[in-house]
Amino acid sequence: MATSLHALCRVSFSALVIVILYVSPAVSTSRGALDHVHKLRNGFRVKLRHIDSGKNLTKWERMQRGIKRGNNRLQRLNAMVSAVSTDSTAVQAPIVAGNGEFLMDLSIGTPPTSYSAILDTGSDLIWTQCKPCTQCYDQSTPIFDPEKSSTFSKLSCSSDLCSALPQSTCNDGCEYLYTYGDYSSTQGVMGRDTFTFDKVSIPKIGFGCGEDNEGDGFSQGAGLIGLGRGPLSLVSQLKERKFSYCLTSIDETQKSLLMMGPIASGNESLGAMKTTPLIRNPSQPSFYYLSLQGITVGSTPLPIKKSTFALEDDGTGGVIIDSGTTITYLEQAAFDALKKEFISQMGLSVKSLSSTGLDLCFSLPSDSTQVEVPKLIFHFDHADLDLPAENYMIVDSSSGVICLAMGSSSGMSIFGNVQQQNMLVVHDLKKETVSFIQTQCHNL
């Protein structure tokens, strides 16, 4: 199908890259604003880095590693939903999400012990490995020893945070077990301590002191920082019911941001944001569900039934926005329609290349250094996102292919971090909205 010029994006091969993340320098706030966790006035910034940074990988290798992790995460998330919808009466350890693509640096305790943690918008629990360890994986920083922190205390079994755990017991304090979709797990005792983000210290943050931590996917960091919608998450405990992130492109010299509190919205000079309401799923209260109403390729709306992205009464289906999944995954029928329309409008030969981990690739023309690709618009409720071409097309010049950075799923759909690159994405838990604005993240 021919596509009008206004519905095309012209893309340089060298510009089409997968996202690798960092974050801009943290900003301290005045000590007076931090006297109590409920009185953070300005919020704060936190450095992030992609889990594959510094590994001497090519852009294509990073992309493939991210897709592999994303496929595992998709299976994990679907396992969570399936476990709830198919057998709500079974007695078993509840499955939660966990893992992600970005690391943040922080410190715990007094005196502070530094470590890196995986940032996860798909789960709530904050945890780190703690002494004494019965089963701990290797980490690059010292394992946290609660006995050496003068501000550490065990969480009581009657506390709200203990009650919010999916599974807990009461012996020597509030003890927890978190089991992930790939059967990884963390187990230990809940505590409170002072967390420091650069120079911003916040007392009495509830977290898991993991003494038995098993499975794949944790070794990049010394624990996990949950940023989900539930009461255990960092954003909920701070009572600063707003956070944002801005994810840069693959250039490792650039940095990305996580911003907490009032500064999360950025400044007015960025322009008008596009805002869409969050949807609640009682069976998965941690996830950030959005209402995706349709997709347009070029100037052609895809023939997708409205029910395709609907959140079902049993908690299945729906669309979540997730920083911890690399590419976007669409329900199979929607992806098939997307794939068909891209094949029609691209005007290039389809190339089967299973090694990419992507479902749709095209052969690059040998006589050109640029290619025109159709525009792609995601129609969220009250927010039409017209994505830059580098947010959905990936080039590998060595293989001579250009690929669509999306995949198919069965049930849940995920709006991944490649599609969010160079956007300020604001999560407002008080208003229950997510807002977007395109920007150059390294300039924030």
Coordinates of C-alpha atoms in Angstrom, one line a residue:
M1 CA 0.0 0.0 0.0
A2 CA 1.3 3.4 -0.9
T3 CA 1.6 5.8 2.0
S4 CA 1.3 9.6 1.8
L5 CA 4.4 11.7 2.6
H6 CA 2.8 13.2 5.8
A7 CA 2.3 9.7 7.2
L8 CA 6.0 8.7 6.7
C9 CA 9.1 9.1 8.9
R10 CA 12.5 9.4 7.3
V11 CA 15.0 7.5 9.4
S12 CA 18.8 7.3 9.3
F13 CA 20.0 3.7 9.9
S14 CA 22.6 4.9 12.3
A15 CA 19.9 6.6 14.4
L16 CA 17.8 3.5 15.0
V17 CA 19.0 2.0 18.2
I18 CA 17.7 0.2 21.2
V19 CA 17.5 2.0 24.6
I20 CA 20.4 1.8 27.1
L21 CA 19.9 3.8 30.3
Y22 CA 21.6 6.1 32.6
V23 CA 20.4 9.0 34.7
S24 CA 21.3 12.6 35.3
P25 CA 23.1 13.8 38.4
A26 CA 21.2 13.6 41.6
V27 CA 20.0 16.8 43.1
S28 CA 20.1 17.3 46.9
T29 CA 17.4 19.1 48.8
S30 CA 17.7 21.1 52.0
R31 CA 18.1 19.1 55.1
G32 CA 15.2 20.9 56.7
A33 CA 12.9 19.5 54.0
L34 CA 13.8 16.0 55.0
D35 CA 13.1 16.0 58.7
H36 CA 10.1 13.7 58.2
V37 CA 9.3 11.3 55.3
H38 CA 5.9 13.0 54.9
K39 CA 7.4 16.4 54.4
L40 CA 9.5 16.1 51.3
R41 CA 9.2 19.5 49.7
N42 CA 11.1 19.3 46.5
G43 CA 11.5 15.7 45.8
F44 CA 14.8 14.3 44.4
R45 CA 16.5 12.8 41.4
V46 CA 18.2 9.4 41.3
K47 CA 20.9 8.2 38.9
L48 CA 20.0 5.1 36.8
R49 CA 22.1 2.9 34.6
H50 CA 21.1 0.1 32.2
I51 CA 22.0 -3.3 33.5
D52 CA 24.1 -4.0 30.3
S53 CA 26.1 -0.8 30.5
G54 CA 29.8 -1.1 30.6
K55 CA 29.9 -4.6 29.1
N56 CA 31.5 -3.7 25.8
L57 CA 28.4 -4.9 23.8
T58 CA 27.3 -3.7 20.4
K59 CA 23.9 -2.0 20.1
W60 CA 22.5 -5.0 18.5
E61 CA 23.8 -7.3 21.2
R62 CA 22.3 -5.1 23.9
M63 CA 19.0 -5.2 22.0
Q64 CA 19.0 -9.0 21.8
R65 CA 19.8 -9.4 25.5
G66 CA 17.0 -7.0 26.4
I67 CA 14.5 -8.8 24.2
K68 CA 15.5 -12.1 25.8
R69 CA 14.9 -10.7 29.3
G70 CA 11.7 -9.1 28.1
N71 CA 10.4 -12.4 26.9
N72 CA 11.1 -14.0 30.3
R73 CA 9.4 -11.0 32.0
L74 CA 6.4 -11.3 29.8
Q75 CA 6.1 -15.0 30.7
R76 CA 6.5 -14.1 34.4
L77 CA 3.8 -11.4 34.3
N78 CA 1.4 -13.7 32.5
A79 CA 2.1 -16.4 35.1
M80 CA 1.1 -14.0 37.8
V81 CA -2.2 -13.2 36.1
S82 CA -2.9 -16.8 35.3
A83 CA -2.3 -17.9 38.8
V84 CA -4.9 -15.5 40.2
S85 CA -7.5 -16.0 37.5
T86 CA -7.4 -19.8 37.3
D87 CA -7.1 -20.9 40.9
S88 CA -8.0 -18.3 43.5
T89 CA -8.6 -20.8 46.2
A90 CA -5.3 -22.7 46.1
V91 CA -2.9 -22.3 49.0
Q92 CA 0.4 -21.2 47.5
A93 CA 3.0 -18.4 47.6
P94 CA 1.6 -15.5 45.6
I95 CA 3.6 -14.7 42.5
V96 CA 4.9 -11.2 42.0
A97 CA 6.8 -9.5 39.1
G98 CA 10.3 -8.4 39.9
N99 CA 13.5 -7.7 37.9
G100 CA 13.9 -4.8 35.4
E101 CA 16.2 -3.1 33.0
F102 CA 17.7 -0.3 35.1
L103 CA 19.8 0.0 38.3
M104 CA 19.7 2.8 40.8
D105 CA 22.4 3.6 43.4
L106 CA 21.4 4.3 47.0
S107 CA 22.5 3.6 50.6
I108 CA 20.9 2.0 53.6
G109 CA 21.5 2.4 57.3
T110 CA 23.6 4.5 59.7
P111 CA 26.4 4.7 58.7
P112 CA 25.2 4.3 55.2
T113 CA 26.0 1.2 53.1
S114 CA 26.0 1.7 49.4
Y115 CA 24.5 -0.7 46.9
S116 CA 22.8 -0.9 43.5
A117 CA 19.3 -2.1 43.2
I118 CA 17.1 -3.1 40.2
L119 CA 14.3 -0.6 39.6
D120 CA 10.9 -2.2 39.0
T121 CA 7.6 -0.5 38.2
G122 CA 5.9 -3.9 38.1
S123 CA 6.3 -4.8 41.8
D124 CA 6.1 -3.1 45.2
L125 CA 8.6 -4.7 47.7
I126 CA 11.9 -3.0 48.4
W127 CA 14.5 -5.6 49.5
T128 CA 18.2 -6.2 49.7
Q129 CA 20.4 -9.1 50.6
C130 CA 21.2 -9.1 54.4
K131 CA 23.5 -10.9 56.8
P132 CA 23.3 -13.6 58.0
C133 CA 22.8 -15.2 54.6
T134 CA 21.6 -18.8 54.3
Q135 CA 21.5 -18.4 50.5
C136 CA 22.8 -15.3 48.8
Y137 CA 24.1 -14.7 45.3
D138 CA 27.4 -12.8 44.7
Q139 CA 27.1 -9.0 44.6
S140 CA 29.8 -6.4 43.9
T141 CA 29.1 -4.4 47.1
P142 CA 29.1 -5.6 50.8
I143 CA 26.0 -7.4 51.9
F144 CA 24.0 -5.2 54.3
D145 CA 24.4 -6.1 58.0
P146 CA 21.5 -4.8 60.0
E147 CA 23.4 -5.2 63.3
K148 CA 25.9 -2.6 62.2
S149 CA 23.2 0.1 61.5
S150 CA 22.2 2.1 64.5
T151 CA 18.9 3.1 62.8
F152 CA 17.7 -0.4 61.8
S153 CA 14.6 -1.9 63.5
K154 CA 12.5 -4.9 62.8
L155 CA 9.0 -4.4 61.5
S156 CA 6.3 -5.4 63.9
C157 CA 3.8 -8.1 62.8
S158 CA 0.9 -5.6 63.5
S159 CA 2.3 -3.0 61.1
D160 CA 0.4 -1.9 58.0
L161 CA 3.4 -2.9 55.8
C162 CA 3.5 -6.4 57.2
S163 CA -0.3 -6.7 56.5
A164 CA 0.3 -5.6 53.0
L165 CA 2.7 -8.4 52.2
P166 CA 1.3 -11.1 49.9
Q167 CA 2.6 -13.8 52.3
S168 CA 4.1 -13.3 55.8
T169 CA 4.5 -15.1 59.1
C170 CA 5.2 -13.8 62.5
N171 CA 8.1 -15.3 64.5
D172 CA 11.0 -13.1 65.2
G173 CA 9.3 -10.1 63.7
C174 CA 7.5 -9.9 60.4
E175 CA 8.9 -12.5 58.1
Y176 CA 8.2 -12.5 54.3
L177 CA 8.4 -14.7 51.2
Y178 CA 8.2 -13.2 47.7
T179 CA 8.1 -15.7 44.9
Y180 CA 8.6 -14.6 41.3
G181 CA 7.1 -15.9 38.1
D182 CA 10.2 -17.9 37.2
Y183 CA 10.3 -19.4 40.7
S184 CA 13.0 -17.1 41.9
S185 CA 12.4 -15.9 45.4
T186 CA 13.5 -13.7 48.3
Q187 CA 12.8 -14.6 51.9
G188 CA 13.7 -12.9 55.1
V189 CA 12.6 -10.4 57.8
M190 CA 11.0 -7.0 57.2
G191 CA 12.7 -4.0 58.7
R192 CA 12.9 -0.2 58.7
D193 CA 16.0 1.9 58.2
T194 CA 17.2 5.2 56.7
F195 CA 17.6 5.2 52.9
T196 CA 19.9 7.8 51.3
F197 CA 19.5 8.8 47.7
D198 CA 22.7 10.8 46.9
K199 CA 22.5 13.4 49.7
V200 CA 18.8 13.0 50.5
S201 CA 18.3 10.8 53.6
I202 CA 14.8 9.5 54.4
P203 CA 14.2 7.6 57.7
K204 CA 12.0 4.6 58.5
I205 CA 11.6 3.1 55.0
G206 CA 10.2 -0.4 55.2
F207 CA 12.1 -3.1 53.3
G208 CA 12.9 -6.8 53.1
C209 CA 16.1 -8.0 54.6
G210 CA 16.6 -11.0 52.3
E211 CA 18.5 -13.9 53.9
D212 CA 17.5 -16.6 51.4
N213 CA 17.5 -15.2 47.8
E214 CA 17.4 -17.7 44.9
G215 CA 17.0 -17.7 41.2
D216 CA 18.0 -15.9 38.1
G217 CA 17.9 -12.2 37.3
F218 CA 18.9 -10.6 40.6
S219 CA 22.7 -10.7 40.3
Q220 CA 22.9 -7.4 38.4
G221 CA 22.0 -5.6 41.7
A222 CA 22.0 -6.2 45.4
G223 CA 18.2 -6.1 45.6
L224 CA 15.1 -4.5 44.1
I225 CA 13.3 -1.2 44.5
G226 CA 9.6 -1.6 43.9
L227 CA 7.8 1.4 42.3
G228 CA 4.4 -0.2 41.9
R229 CA 1.1 1.2 43.0
G230 CA 0.9 -0.8 46.2
P231 CA 1.6 0.3 49.8
L232 CA 5.0 -1.5 50.0
S233 CA 6.6 0.5 47.1
L234 CA 9.0 3.4 47.5
V235 CA 6.7 5.9 46.0
S236 CA 3.8 4.9 48.3
Q237 CA 6.0 4.9 51.5
L238 CA 7.3 8.4 50.7
K239 CA 3.8 9.7 50.5
E240 CA 5.0 11.6 47.5
R241 CA 2.5 10.1 45.2
K242 CA 4.2 11.1 42.0
F243 CA 7.3 10.0 40.1
S244 CA 8.7 10.1 36.6
Y245 CA 11.4 8.7 34.5
C246 CA 13.1 9.9 31.3
L247 CA 14.9 7.2 29.4
T248 CA 17.6 8.2 27.0
S249 CA 18.6 6.4 23.8
I250 CA 21.5 3.9 23.5
D251 CA 24.3 6.5 23.8
E252 CA 26.1 5.5 26.9
T253 CA 27.5 9.0 27.3
Q254 CA 24.1 10.3 28.0
K255 CA 22.2 9.9 31.3
S256 CA 18.6 9.1 32.3
L257 CA 16.5 10.3 35.2
L258 CA 14.2 9.0 37.9
M259 CA 12.5 11.8 39.7
M260 CA 10.4 11.6 42.8
G261 CA 7.9 14.0 44.3
P262 CA 7.0 17.5 43.1
I263 CA 9.8 17.8 40.6
A264 CA 8.6 14.7 38.7
S265 CA 6.5 16.8 36.3
G266 CA 9.5 18.6 34.9
N267 CA 9.1 22.3 34.1
E268 CA 6.6 24.2 32.0
S269 CA 9.1 24.9 29.3
L270 CA 8.7 21.3 28.1
G271 CA 5.3 22.1 26.7
A272 CA 1.9 20.5 27.1
M273 CA 1.7 16.9 28.3
K274 CA -0.6 14.2 27.0
T275 CA -2.4 12.6 29.9
T276 CA -4.3 9.3 30.1
P277 CA -6.1 7.8 33.1
L278 CA -4.8 4.7 35.0
I279 CA -7.1 1.7 35.3
R280 CA -7.2 -0.4 38.5
N281 CA -7.0 -4.2 38.3
P282 CA -8.0 -5.6 41.8
S283 CA -6.2 -8.9 41.1
Q284 CA -3.0 -7.1 40.1
P285 CA -3.0 -3.8 42.1
S286 CA 0.7 -3.0 41.6
F287 CA 0.6 -2.7 37.8
Y288 CA 0.0 0.6 35.9
Y289 CA -2.8 -0.3 33.5
L290 CA -3.7 2.0 30.7
S291 CA -6.7 2.1 28.3
L292 CA -5.3 1.5 24.8
Q293 CA -8.2 2.2 22.3
G294 CA -6.5 1.7 19.0
I295 CA -3.4 2.0 16.8
T296 CA -2.8 3.8 13.6
V297 CA 0.0 2.9 11.0
G298 CA 0.7 5.6 8.5
S299 CA -2.8 7.0 8.0
T300 CA -4.5 3.7 8.4
P301 CA -6.3 2.8 11.7
L302 CA -5.8 -0.9 12.4
P303 CA -9.0 -3.1 12.4
I304 CA -8.7 -4.0 16.0
K305 CA -11.7 -4.8 18.1
K306 CA -12.1 -2.6 21.2
S307 CA -12.2 -5.7 23.3
T308 CA -8.7 -6.7 22.2
F309 CA -7.0 -4.5 24.9
A310 CA -9.8 -4.7 27.5
L311 CA -9.1 -5.6 31.1
E312 CA -11.4 -8.6 31.8
D313 CA -13.4 -9.2 34.9
D314 CA -11.1 -12.1 35.9
G315 CA -8.1 -9.8 35.8
T316 CA -6.7 -11.0 32.5
G317 CA -6.0 -8.9 29.4
G318 CA -5.4 -5.2 29.5
V319 CA -2.3 -3.1 28.8
I320 CA 0.3 -2.1 31.3
I321 CA 3.1 0.5 30.9
D322 CA 6.4 -1.0 32.2
S323 CA 9.9 0.4 32.4
G324 CA 11.3 -3.1 33.0
T325 CA 10.3 -4.7 29.7
T326 CA 12.4 -3.7 26.7
I327 CA 10.0 -3.8 23.7
T328 CA 6.2 -3.5 23.4
Y329 CA 4.2 -6.7 23.3
L330 CA 0.7 -6.6 21.8
E331 CA -2.1 -9.2 22.1
Q332 CA -1.7 -11.6 19.2
A333 CA -4.7 -10.4 17.1
A334 CA -3.5 -6.8 17.4
F335 CA 0.1 -7.6 16.6
D336 CA -1.0 -9.6 13.5
A337 CA -2.9 -6.6 12.2
L338 CA 0.1 -4.3 13.0
K339 CA 2.5 -6.7 11.2
K340 CA 0.3 -7.0 8.2
E341 CA 0.0 -3.2 7.8
F342 CA 3.7 -2.6 8.2
I343 CA 4.4 -5.2 5.5
S344 CA 2.0 -3.5 3.2
Q345 CA 3.4 0.0 3.8
M346 CA 7.1 -0.5 4.1
G347 CA 7.7 -1.6 0.5
L348 CA 10.6 -3.8 1.4
S349 CA 11.2 -7.5 1.3
V350 CA 10.4 -9.3 4.5
K351 CA 13.5 -11.1 5.9
S352 CA 13.2 -14.1 8.2
L353 CA 15.9 -13.7 10.9
S354 CA 15.0 -15.6 14.0
S355 CA 18.3 -14.7 15.7
T356 CA 17.1 -11.1 16.2
G357 CA 14.4 -12.2 18.6
L358 CA 12.0 -9.9 16.7
D359 CA 8.9 -11.1 14.7
L360 CA 9.2 -8.7 11.7
C361 CA 12.3 -7.6 9.9
F362 CA 12.9 -6.2 6.4
S363 CA 15.9 -6.3 4.1
L364 CA 17.6 -3.0 3.8
P365 CA 18.0 -1.6 0.3
S366 CA 21.6 -1.8 -0.8
D367 CA 21.6 1.5 -2.7
S368 CA 20.4 3.8 0.1
T369 CA 21.4 5.0 3.5
Q370 CA 17.9 6.0 4.5
V371 CA 14.5 4.4 4.5
E372 CA 11.0 5.7 4.9
V373 CA 8.8 4.0 7.5
P374 CA 5.2 4.6 8.3
K375 CA 4.2 6.7 11.3
L376 CA 2.9 4.8 14.3
I377 CA 0.4 6.3 16.7
F378 CA -0.9 4.6 19.9
H379 CA -4.3 5.9 20.8
F380 CA -4.6 5.9 24.6
D381 CA -7.7 7.3 26.3
H382 CA -7.3 11.1 25.9
A383 CA -3.7 10.7 24.7
D384 CA -2.6 10.0 21.2
L385 CA 1.2 9.1 21.2
D386 CA 2.8 9.8 17.8
L387 CA 6.0 7.8 18.3
P388 CA 9.4 8.9 16.8
A389 CA 10.6 6.3 14.3
E390 CA 13.6 5.4 16.5
N391 CA 11.1 4.3 19.2
Y392 CA 9.8 1.4 17.1
M393 CA 12.3 0.6 14.3
I394 CA 15.6 -1.0 14.9
V395 CA 18.4 -1.3 12.4
D396 CA 21.3 -3.8 12.2
S397 CA 23.5 -2.8 9.4
S398 CA 25.7 -5.8 9.7
S399 CA 22.8 -8.1 9.0
G400 CA 21.2 -5.7 6.5
V401 CA 17.9 -5.6 8.3
I402 CA 15.5 -3.1 9.8
C403 CA 13.1 -4.6 12.4
L404 CA 9.9 -3.6 14.1
A405 CA 10.7 -3.4 17.9
M406 CA 7.6 -5.1 19.0
G407 CA 6.3 -8.6 19.6
S408 CA 3.2 -10.6 20.3
S409 CA 1.6 -11.8 23.5
S410 CA -1.3 -13.9 24.7
G411 CA -3.5 -12.0 27.0
M412 CA -1.7 -9.1 28.7
S413 CA -0.1 -6.4 26.5
I414 CA 2.9 -4.3 27.6
F415 CA 4.0 -0.8 26.5
G416 CA 7.8 -1.3 26.8
N417 CA 10.7 1.0 27.4
V418 CA 12.0 1.3 23.8
Q419 CA 8.7 3.0 22.9
Q420 CA 9.1 5.3 25.9
Q421 CA 12.7 6.5 25.1
N422 CA 13.3 10.3 25.2
M423 CA 9.9 10.9 26.8
L424 CA 9.2 12.2 30.3
V425 CA 6.8 9.7 31.6
V426 CA 5.0 11.0 34.8
H427 CA 3.1 8.6 37.1
D428 CA 0.7 10.5 39.3
L429 CA -0.7 8.1 41.9
K430 CA -2.9 10.7 43.5
K431 CA -4.7 11.7 40.3
E432 CA -4.3 8.2 38.9
T433 CA -2.9 9.3 35.6
V434 CA 0.2 8.8 33.4
S435 CA 1.4 11.7 31.3
F436 CA 3.9 11.9 28.4
I437 CA 5.9 14.5 26.7
Q438 CA 8.7 14.1 24.2
T439 CA 12.0 15.6 25.2
Q440 CA 15.7 15.0 25.1
C441 CA 16.2 13.3 28.4
H442 CA 19.9 14.2 28.8
N443 CA 18.9 17.9 28.8
L444 CA 16.7 17.6 31.8

